Tab-separated table of C-alpha atoms and ligand atoms in Angstrom:
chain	number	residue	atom	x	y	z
A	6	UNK	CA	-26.418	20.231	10.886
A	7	UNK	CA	-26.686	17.184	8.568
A	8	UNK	CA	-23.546	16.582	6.700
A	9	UNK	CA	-25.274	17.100	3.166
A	10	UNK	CA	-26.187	20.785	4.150
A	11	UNK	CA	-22.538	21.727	5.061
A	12	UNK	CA	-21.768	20.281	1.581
A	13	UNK	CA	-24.658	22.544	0.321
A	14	UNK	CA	-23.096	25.634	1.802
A	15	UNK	CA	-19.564	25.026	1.141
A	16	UNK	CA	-20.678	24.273	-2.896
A	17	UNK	CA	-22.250	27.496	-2.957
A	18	UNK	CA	-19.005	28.930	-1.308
A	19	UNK	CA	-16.965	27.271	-4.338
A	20	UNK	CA	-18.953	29.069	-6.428
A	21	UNK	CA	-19.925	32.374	-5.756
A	22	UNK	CA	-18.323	35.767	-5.776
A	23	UNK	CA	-18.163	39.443	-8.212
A	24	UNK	CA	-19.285	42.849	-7.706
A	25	UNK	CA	-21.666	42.816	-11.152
A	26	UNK	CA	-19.570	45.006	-14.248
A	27	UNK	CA	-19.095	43.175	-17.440
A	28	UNK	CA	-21.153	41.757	-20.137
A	29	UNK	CA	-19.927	38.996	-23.274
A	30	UNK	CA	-17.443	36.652	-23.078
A	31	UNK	CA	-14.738	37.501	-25.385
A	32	UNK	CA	-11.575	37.566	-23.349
A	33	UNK	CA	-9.933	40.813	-24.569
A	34	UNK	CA	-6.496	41.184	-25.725
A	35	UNK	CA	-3.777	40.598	-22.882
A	36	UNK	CA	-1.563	43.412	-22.251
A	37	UNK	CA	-1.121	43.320	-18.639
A	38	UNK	CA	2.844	44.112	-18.238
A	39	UNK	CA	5.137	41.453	-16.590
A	40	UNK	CA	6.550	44.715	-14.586
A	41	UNK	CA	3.581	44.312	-11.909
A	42	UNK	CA	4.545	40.493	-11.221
A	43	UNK	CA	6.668	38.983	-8.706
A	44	UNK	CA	9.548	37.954	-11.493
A	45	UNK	CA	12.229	40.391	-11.936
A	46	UNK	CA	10.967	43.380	-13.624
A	47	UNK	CA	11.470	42.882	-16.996
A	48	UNK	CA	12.131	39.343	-17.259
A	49	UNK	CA	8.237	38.513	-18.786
A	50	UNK	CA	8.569	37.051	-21.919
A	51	UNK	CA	5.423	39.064	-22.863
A	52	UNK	CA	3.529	35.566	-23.596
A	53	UNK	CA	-0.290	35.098	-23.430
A	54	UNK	CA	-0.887	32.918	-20.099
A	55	UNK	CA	-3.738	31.851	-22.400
A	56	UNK	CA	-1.816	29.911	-24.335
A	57	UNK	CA	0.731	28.539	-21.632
A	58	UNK	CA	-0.634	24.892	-19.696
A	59	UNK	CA	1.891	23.145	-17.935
A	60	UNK	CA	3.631	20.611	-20.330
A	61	UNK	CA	5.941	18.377	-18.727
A	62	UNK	CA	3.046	17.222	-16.015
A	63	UNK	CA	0.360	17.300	-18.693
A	64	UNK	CA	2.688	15.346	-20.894
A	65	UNK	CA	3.218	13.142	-17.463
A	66	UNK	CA	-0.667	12.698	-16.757
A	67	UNK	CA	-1.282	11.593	-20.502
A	68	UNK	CA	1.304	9.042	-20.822
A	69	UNK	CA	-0.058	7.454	-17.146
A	70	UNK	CA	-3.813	8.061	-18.466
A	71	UNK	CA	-2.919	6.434	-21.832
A	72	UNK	CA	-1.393	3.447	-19.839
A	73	UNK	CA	-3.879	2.783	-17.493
A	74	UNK	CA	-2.898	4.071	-14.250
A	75	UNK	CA	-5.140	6.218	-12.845
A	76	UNK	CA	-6.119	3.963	-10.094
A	77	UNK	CA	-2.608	2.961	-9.244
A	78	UNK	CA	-1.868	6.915	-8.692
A	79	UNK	CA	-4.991	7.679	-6.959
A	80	UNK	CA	-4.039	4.200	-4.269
A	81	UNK	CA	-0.666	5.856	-4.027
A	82	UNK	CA	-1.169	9.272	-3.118
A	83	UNK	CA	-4.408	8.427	-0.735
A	84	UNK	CA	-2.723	8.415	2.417
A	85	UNK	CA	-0.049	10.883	1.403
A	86	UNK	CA	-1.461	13.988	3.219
A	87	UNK	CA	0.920	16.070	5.006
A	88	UNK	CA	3.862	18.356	3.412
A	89	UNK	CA	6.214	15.835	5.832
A	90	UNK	CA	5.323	12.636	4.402
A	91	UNK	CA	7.391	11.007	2.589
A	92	UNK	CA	6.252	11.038	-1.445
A	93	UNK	CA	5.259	7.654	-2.248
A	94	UNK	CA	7.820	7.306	-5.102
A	95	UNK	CA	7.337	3.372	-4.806
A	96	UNK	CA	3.766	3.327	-5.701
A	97	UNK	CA	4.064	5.701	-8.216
A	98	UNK	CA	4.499	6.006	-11.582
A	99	UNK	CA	8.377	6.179	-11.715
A	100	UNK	CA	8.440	9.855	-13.667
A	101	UNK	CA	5.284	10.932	-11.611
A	102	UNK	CA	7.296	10.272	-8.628
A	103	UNK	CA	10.418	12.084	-9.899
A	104	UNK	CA	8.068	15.068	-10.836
A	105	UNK	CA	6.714	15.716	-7.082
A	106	UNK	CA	10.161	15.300	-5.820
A	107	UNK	CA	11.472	18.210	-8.076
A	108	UNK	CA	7.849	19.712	-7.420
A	109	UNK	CA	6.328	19.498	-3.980
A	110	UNK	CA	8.517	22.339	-2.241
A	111	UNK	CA	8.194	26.279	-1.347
A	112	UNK	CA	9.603	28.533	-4.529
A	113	UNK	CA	12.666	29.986	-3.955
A	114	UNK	CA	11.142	33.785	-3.135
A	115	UNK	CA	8.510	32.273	-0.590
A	116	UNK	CA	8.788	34.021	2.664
A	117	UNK	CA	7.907	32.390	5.661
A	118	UNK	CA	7.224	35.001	7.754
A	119	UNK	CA	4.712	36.254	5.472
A	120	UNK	CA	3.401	33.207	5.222
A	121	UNK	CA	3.212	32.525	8.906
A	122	UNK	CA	1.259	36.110	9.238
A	123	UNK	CA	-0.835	35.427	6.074
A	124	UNK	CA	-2.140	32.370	8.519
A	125	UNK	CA	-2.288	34.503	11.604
A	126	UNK	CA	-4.573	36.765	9.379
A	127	UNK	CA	-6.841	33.979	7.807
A	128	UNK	CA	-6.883	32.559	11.367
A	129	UNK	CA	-8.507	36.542	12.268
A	130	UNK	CA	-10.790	37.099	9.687
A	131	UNK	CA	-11.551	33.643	8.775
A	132	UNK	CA	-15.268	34.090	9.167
A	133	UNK	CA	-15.397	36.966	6.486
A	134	UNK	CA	-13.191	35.291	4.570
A	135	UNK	CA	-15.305	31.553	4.329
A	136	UNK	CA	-18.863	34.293	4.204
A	137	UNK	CA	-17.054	35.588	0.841
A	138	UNK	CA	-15.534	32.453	-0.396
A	139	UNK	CA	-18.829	31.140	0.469
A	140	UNK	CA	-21.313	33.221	-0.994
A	141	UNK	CA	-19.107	35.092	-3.448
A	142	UNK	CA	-16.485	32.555	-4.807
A	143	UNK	CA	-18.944	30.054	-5.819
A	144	UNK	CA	-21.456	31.702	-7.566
A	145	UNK	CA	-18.762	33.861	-9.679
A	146	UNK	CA	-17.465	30.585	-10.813
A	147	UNK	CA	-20.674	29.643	-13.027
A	148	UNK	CA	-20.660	32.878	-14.606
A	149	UNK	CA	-16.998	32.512	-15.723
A	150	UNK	CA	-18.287	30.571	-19.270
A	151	UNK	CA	-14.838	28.342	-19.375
A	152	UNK	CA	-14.745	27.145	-15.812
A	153	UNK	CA	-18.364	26.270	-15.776
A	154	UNK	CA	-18.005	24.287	-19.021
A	155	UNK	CA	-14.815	22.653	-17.926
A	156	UNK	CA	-16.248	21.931	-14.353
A	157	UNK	CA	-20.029	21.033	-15.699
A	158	UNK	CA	-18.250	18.568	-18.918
A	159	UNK	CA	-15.603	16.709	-16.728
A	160	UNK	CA	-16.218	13.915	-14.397
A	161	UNK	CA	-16.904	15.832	-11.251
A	162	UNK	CA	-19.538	17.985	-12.494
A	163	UNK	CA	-21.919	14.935	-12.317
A	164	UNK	CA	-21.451	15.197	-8.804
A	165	UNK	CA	-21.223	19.259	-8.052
A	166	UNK	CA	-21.390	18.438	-3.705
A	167	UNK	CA	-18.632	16.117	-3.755
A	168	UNK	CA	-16.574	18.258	-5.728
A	169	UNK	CA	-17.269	21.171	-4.125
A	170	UNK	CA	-15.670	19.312	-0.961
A	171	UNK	CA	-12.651	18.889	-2.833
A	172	UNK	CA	-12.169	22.261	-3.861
A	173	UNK	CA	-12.853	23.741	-0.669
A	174	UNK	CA	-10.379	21.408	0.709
A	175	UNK	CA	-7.905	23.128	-1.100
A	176	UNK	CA	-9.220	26.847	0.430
A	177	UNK	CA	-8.930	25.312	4.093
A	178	UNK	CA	-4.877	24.217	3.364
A	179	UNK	CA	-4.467	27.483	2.169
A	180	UNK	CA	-5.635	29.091	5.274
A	181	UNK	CA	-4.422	26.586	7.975
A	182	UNK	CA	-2.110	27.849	10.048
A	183	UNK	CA	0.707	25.766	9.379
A	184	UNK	CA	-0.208	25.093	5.785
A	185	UNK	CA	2.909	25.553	4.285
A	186	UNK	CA	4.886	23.942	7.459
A	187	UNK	CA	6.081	20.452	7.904
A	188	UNK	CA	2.695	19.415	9.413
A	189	UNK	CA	0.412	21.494	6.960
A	190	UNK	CA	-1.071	19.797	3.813
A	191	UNK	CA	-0.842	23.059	1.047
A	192	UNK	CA	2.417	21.609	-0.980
A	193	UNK	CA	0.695	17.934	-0.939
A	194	UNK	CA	-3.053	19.345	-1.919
A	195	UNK	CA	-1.472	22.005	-4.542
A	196	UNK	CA	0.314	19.482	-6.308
A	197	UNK	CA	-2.271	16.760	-6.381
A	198	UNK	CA	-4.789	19.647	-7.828
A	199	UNK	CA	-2.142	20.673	-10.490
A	200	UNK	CA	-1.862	17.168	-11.266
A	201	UNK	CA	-6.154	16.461	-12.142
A	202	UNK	CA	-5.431	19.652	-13.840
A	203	UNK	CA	-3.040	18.172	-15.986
A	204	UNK	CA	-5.084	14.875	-16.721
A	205	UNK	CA	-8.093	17.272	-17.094
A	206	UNK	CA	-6.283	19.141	-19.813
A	207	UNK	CA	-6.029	15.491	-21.649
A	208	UNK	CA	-9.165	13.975	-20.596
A	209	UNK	CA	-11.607	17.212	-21.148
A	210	UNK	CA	-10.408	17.567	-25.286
A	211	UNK	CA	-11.996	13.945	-25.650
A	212	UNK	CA	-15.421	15.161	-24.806
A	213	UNK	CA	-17.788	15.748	-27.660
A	214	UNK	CA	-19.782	17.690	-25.015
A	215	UNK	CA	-17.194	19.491	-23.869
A	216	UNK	CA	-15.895	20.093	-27.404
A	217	UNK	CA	-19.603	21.120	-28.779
A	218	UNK	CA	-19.419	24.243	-26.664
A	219	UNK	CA	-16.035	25.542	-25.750
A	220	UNK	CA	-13.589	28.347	-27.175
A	221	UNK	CA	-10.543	26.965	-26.219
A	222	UNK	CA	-8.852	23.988	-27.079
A	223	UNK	CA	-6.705	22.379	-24.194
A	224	UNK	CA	-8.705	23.997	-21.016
A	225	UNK	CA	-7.041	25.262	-17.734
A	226	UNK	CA	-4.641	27.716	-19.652
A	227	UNK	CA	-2.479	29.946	-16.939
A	228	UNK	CA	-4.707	32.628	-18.169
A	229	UNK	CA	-8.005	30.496	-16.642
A	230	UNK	CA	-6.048	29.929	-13.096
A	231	UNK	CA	-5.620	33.911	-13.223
A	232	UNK	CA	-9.322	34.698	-13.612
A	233	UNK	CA	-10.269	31.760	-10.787
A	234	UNK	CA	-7.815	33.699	-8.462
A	235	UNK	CA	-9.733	36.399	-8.840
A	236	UNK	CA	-12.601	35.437	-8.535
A	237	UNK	CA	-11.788	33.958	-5.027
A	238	UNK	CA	-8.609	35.518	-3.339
A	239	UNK	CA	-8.518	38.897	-5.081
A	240	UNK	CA	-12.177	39.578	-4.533
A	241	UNK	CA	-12.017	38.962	-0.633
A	242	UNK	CA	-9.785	41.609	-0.727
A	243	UNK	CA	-11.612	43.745	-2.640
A	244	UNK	CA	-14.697	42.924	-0.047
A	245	UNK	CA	-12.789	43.093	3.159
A	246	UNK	CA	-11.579	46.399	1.559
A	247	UNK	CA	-15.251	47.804	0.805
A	248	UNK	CA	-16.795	46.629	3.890
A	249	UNK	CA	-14.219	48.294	6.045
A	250	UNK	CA	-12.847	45.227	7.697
A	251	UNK	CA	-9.447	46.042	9.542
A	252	UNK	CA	-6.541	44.867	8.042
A	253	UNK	CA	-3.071	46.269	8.204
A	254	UNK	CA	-0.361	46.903	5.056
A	255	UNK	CA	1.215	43.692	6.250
A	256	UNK	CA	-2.100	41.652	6.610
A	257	UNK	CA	-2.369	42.546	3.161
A	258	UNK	CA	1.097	42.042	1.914
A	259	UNK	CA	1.035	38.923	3.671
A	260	UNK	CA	-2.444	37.309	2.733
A	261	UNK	CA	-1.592	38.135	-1.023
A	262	UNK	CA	1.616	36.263	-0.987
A	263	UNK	CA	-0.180	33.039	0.433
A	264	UNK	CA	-2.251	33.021	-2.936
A	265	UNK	CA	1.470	34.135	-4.797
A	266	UNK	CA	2.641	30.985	-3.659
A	267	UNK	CA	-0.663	28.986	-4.396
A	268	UNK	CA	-0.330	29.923	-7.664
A	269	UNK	CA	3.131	29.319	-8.429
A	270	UNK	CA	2.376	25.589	-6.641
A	271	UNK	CA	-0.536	25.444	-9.346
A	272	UNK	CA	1.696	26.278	-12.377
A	273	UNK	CA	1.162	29.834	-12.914
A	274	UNK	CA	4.385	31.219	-14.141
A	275	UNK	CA	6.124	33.880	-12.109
A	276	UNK	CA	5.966	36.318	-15.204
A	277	UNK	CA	1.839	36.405	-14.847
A	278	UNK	CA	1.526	36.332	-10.912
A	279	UNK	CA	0.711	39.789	-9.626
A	280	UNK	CA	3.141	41.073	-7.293
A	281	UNK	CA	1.098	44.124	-5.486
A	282	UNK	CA	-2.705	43.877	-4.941
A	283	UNK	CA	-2.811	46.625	-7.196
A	284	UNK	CA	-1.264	45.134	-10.071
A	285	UNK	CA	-3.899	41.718	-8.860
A	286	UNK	CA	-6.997	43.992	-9.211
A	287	UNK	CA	-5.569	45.730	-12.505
A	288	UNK	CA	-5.276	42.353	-13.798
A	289	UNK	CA	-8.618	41.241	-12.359
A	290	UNK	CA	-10.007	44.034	-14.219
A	291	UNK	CA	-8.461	42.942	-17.729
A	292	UNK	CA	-9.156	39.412	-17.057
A	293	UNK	CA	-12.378	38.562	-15.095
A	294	UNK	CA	-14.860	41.305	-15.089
A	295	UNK	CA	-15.298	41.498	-19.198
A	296	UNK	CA	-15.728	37.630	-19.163
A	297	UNK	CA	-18.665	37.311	-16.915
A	298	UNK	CA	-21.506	35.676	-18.542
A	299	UNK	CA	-24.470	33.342	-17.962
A	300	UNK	CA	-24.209	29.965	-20.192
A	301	UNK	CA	-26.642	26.899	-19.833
A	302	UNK	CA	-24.021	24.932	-17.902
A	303	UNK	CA	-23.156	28.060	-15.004
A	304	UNK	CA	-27.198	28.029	-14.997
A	305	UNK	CA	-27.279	24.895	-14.466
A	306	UNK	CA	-24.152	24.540	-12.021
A	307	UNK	CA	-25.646	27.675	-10.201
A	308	UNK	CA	-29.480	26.078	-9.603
A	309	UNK	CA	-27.884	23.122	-8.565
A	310	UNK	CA	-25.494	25.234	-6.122
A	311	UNK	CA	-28.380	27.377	-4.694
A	312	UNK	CA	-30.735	24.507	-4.589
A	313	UNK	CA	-28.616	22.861	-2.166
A	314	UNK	CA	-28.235	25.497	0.297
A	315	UNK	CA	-32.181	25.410	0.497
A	316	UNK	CA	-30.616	22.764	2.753
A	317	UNK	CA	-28.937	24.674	5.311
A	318	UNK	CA	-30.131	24.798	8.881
A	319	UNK	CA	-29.040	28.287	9.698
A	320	UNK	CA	-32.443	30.062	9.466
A	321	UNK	CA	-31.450	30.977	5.978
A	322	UNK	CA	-34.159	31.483	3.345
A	323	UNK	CA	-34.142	31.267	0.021
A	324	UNK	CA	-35.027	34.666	-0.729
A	325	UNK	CA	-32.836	35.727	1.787
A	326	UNK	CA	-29.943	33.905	0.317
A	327	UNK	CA	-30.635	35.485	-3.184
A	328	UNK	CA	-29.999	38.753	-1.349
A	329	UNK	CA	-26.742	37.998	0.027
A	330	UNK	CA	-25.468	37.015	-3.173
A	331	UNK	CA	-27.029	40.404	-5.265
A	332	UNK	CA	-25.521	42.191	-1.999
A	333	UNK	CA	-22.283	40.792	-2.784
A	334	UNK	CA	-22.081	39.871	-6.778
A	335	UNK	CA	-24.703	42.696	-7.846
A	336	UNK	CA	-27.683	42.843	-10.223
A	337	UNK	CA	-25.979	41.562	-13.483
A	338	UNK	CA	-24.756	38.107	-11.750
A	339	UNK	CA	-28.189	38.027	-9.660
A	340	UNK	CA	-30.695	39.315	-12.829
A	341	UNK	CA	-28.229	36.556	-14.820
A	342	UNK	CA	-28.851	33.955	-12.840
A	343	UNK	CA	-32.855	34.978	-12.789
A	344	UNK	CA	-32.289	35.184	-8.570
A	345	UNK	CA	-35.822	36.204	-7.619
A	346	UNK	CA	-35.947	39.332	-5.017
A	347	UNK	CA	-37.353	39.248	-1.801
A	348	UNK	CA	-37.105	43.315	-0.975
A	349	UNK	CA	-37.552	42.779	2.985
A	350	UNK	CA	-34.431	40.903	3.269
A	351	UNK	CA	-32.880	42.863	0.640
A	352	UNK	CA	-33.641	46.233	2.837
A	353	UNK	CA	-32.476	44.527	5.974
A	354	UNK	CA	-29.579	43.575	4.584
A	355	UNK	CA	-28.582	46.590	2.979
A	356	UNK	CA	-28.772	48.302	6.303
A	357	UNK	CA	-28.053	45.414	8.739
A	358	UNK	CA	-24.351	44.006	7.237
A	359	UNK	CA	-22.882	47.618	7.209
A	360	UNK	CA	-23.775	48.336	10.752
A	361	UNK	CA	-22.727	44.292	11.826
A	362	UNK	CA	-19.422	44.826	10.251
A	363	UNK	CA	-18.664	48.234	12.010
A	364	UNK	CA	-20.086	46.771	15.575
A	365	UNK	CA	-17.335	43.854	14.822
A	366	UNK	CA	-14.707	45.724	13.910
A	367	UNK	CA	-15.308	48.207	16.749
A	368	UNK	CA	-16.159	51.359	14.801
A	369	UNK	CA	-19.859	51.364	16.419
A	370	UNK	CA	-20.191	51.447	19.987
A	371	UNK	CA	-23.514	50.273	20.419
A	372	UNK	CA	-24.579	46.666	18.910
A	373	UNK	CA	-26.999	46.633	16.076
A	374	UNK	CA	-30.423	45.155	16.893
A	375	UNK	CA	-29.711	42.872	14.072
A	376	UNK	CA	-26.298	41.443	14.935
A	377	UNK	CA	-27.067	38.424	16.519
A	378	UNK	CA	-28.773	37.701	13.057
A	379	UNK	CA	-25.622	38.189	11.249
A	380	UNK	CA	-23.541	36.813	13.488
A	381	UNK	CA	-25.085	33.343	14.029
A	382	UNK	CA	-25.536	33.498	9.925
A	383	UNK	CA	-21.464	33.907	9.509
A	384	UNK	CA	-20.573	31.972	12.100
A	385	UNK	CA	-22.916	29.138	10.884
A	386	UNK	CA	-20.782	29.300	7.503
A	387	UNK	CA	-17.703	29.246	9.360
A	388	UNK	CA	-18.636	26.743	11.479
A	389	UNK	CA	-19.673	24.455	8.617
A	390	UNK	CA	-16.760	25.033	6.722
A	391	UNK	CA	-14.592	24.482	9.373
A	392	UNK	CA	-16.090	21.073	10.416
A	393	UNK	CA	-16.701	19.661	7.029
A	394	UNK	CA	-12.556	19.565	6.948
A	395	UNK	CA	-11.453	19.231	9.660
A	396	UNK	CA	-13.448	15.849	9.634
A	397	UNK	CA	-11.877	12.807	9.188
A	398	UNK	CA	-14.035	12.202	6.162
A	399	UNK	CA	-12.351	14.756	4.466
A	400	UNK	CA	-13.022	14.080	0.779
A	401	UNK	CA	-9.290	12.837	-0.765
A	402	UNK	CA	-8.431	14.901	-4.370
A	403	UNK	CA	-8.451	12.368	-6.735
A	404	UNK	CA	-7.309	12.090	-10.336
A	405	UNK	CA	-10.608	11.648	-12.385
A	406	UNK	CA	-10.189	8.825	-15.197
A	407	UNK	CA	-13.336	9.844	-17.582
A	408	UNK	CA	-15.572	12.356	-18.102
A	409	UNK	CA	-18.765	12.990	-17.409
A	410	UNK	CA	-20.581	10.386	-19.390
A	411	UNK	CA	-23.850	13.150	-20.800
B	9	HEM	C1	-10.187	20.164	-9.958
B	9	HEM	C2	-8.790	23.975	-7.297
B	9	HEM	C3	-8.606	26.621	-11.329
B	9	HEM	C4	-11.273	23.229	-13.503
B	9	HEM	C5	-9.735	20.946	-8.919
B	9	HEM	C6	-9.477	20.483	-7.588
B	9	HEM	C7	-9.125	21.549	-6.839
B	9	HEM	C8	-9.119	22.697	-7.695
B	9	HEM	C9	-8.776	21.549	-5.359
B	9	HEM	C10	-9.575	19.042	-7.140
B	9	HEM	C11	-10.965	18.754	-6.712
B	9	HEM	C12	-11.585	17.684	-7.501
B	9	HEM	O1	-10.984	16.633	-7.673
B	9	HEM	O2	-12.712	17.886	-7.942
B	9	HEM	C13	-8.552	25.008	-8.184
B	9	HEM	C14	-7.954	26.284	-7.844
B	9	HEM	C15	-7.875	27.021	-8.979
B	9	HEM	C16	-8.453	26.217	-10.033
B	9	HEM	C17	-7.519	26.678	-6.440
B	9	HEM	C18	-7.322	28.391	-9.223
B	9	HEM	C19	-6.949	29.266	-8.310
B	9	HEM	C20	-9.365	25.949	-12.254
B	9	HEM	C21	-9.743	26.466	-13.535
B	9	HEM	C22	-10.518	25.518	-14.137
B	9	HEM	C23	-10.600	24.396	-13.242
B	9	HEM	C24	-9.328	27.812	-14.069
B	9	HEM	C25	-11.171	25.539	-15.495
B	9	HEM	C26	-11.222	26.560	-16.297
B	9	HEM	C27	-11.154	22.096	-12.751
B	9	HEM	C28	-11.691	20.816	-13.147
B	9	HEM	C29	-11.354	19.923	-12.130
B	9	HEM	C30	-10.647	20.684	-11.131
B	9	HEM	C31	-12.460	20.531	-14.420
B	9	HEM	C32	-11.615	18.426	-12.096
B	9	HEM	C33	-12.948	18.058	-11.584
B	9	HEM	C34	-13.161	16.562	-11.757
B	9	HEM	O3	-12.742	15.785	-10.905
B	9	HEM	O4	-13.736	16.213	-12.741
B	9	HEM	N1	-9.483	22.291	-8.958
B	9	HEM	N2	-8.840	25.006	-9.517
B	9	HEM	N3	-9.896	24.690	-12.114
B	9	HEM	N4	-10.536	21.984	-11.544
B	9	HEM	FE1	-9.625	23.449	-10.552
């Protein structure tokens, strides 16, 4: 498979994903209590996350941005990879490099057993889990109107393949088996994201594009993290969930504190991060599905996205495609995004993904004449995903120094 259809897939991976409820933007008030989150009941301070950032690294990134040094950061950090190496403090900025030391650890409540599992269990279900980070994650993500402005206004939204690479980089450390062990790479990748976060938070403001059509401010709030957390780990649970896939309380427990820990790593305060998947999909429900909404730059983001996977040699058509992701998102995402229906693959799906997952997962004794279909077509993802990072080209996170230009 050529290299620039394993892009194509993974890009529509980084951006699709939603079961189809909600209509207007308007994020409604937040009263989500701080009781469901992993800090101490009662210790919320009952703040907005969508007015908390992260100030003392977004204060960091604008003083090196303002001086000049994005290069010098983005030399240092290239070859700083795993959680073992040492931070290159040298080559740093000097209060960059004092930041990751204080930073680029596990918070004190992350459990490594859970953690070790939550790998075991991305290691056992890592073909659903790529299939719904694939198809679902990515799509979602242009129909949430700030991330596809933010994403489509700064400088990687000129180039939507290479920085869907990046991002999916981040899903792979998340889900490698030692990610969060001396040899992983999740501490190092977290804290380089949180840090273009920071300079996107300063760069993003300066765009007259950017400016012309957004609601907010300063983008990237805690509240915006939330909703992107939904729209990729808390809705593979809700799919695995649906579709029946086998997972036990401690799977669960398990794969839920991997993103807990992601999201701390990222700058979400512990007051906002859900600690039950039940307080996660309450939240999901307050925060992502009234939100969902077509603008021109998810349009855009999303014909770009789907174009690209016209790309993919895995027998995949077009119209087939467009049925995977109404199958999974539903008719307000797919109608949104003007997905044109092809009712063949539509029916066969409809019929022939129930009946693959339940030959898989051993409910259904005899195999589905369609499972060879399904199963080349998820292990194809898989297998692209998988090879795209474990490559040695893996695409390095970089911190961007401009915008994109128009
Ligand atoms: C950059 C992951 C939330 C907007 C990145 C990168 C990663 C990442 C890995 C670096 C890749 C690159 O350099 O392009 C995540 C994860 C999130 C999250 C895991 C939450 C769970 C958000 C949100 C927004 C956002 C909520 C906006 C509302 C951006 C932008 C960039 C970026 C604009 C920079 C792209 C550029 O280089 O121009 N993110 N992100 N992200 N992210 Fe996020």
């Amino acid at each position: 498979m050529p290299e620039l259809s394993r892009r194509g897939l993974l890009t529509l991976g980084a951006a699709m994903g939603f079961s189809g409820v909600a209509l207007g933007a308007a994020s409604p008030a937040w009263s989500w209590s701080s009781s469901g989150s992993i800090a101490a009941v009662g210790t919320g301070t009952g703040t907005d996350p969508q007015w908390v950032w992260d100030d003392e690294i977004d204060g960091i990134m604008k003083r090196a941005i303002e001086a000049g040094q994005t290069r010098q950061i983005n030399d240092a950090m290239r070859n700083w990879v795993n959680n073992n190496d040492p931070i290159p403090v040298d080559t740093l900025p000097p209060e960059l490099g004092t930041w990751f030391t204080q930073h680029v650890k596990l918070p004190p409540w992350a459990d490594m057993n859970k953690l070790k599992l939550a790998a075991d269990f991305n290691r056992r279900k890592d073909m659903y889990m790529f299939f719904i980070y694939g198809i679902g994650g990515g799509i979602m993500s242009t129909m949430i109107p700030r991330e596809a402005r933010s994403v489509y206004w700064s400088k990687g939204g000129a180039d939507m393949q290479d920085r869907a690479a990046k991002t999916f980089t981040f899903g792979y450390d998340l889900g490698d088996l030692k990610a969060m062990e001396p040899q992983g790479q999740f501490l190092v990748t977290a804290n380089k994201t949180r840090i273009v976060h920071a300079s996107v938070r300063h760069l993003l403001p300066q765009s007259p594009y950017w400016r012309a059509v957004a609601d907010e401010t300063i983008p990237i709030s805690n509240h915006d993290i939330l909703v992107t957390f939904h729209s990729t780990g808390t809705f593979v649970h809700k799919k695995l969930k649906e579709w029946g896939v086998r997972m036990s309380a401690a799977d669960e427990e398990a794969f839920l504190h991997s993103w807990q820990v992601a999201l701390h790593l990222l700058g979400v305060r512990d007051e906002f991060i859900p600690a039950t998947w039940a307080a996660a999909h309450a939240q999901a429900a307050q925060t992502l599905d009234p939100i969902m909404v077509s603008t021109p730059e998810g349009k855009d983001l999303a014909e770009v996205l789907l174009g690209l996977t016209a790309q993919i040699d895995l027998g995949l058509t077009r119209g087939f495609l467009n049925e995977f992701v109404r199958y999974q998102l539903g008719d307000y995402v797919a109608d949104s995004l003007s997905l044109k229906r092809d009712y063949a693959s539509a029916a066969l799906i409809k019929t022939g993904w129930p009946a693959y997952i339940r030959y898989r997962e051993g409910f259904l004794p005899i195999m589905p004449a369609t499972f060879w279909m399904f199963d080349q077509l998820i292990e194809g993802v898989a297998m692209a995903f998988l090879n795209r990072f474990t490559s040695p080209t893996t695409t390095a996170i970089e911190v961007p120094d401009m915008n994109r230009p128009g």
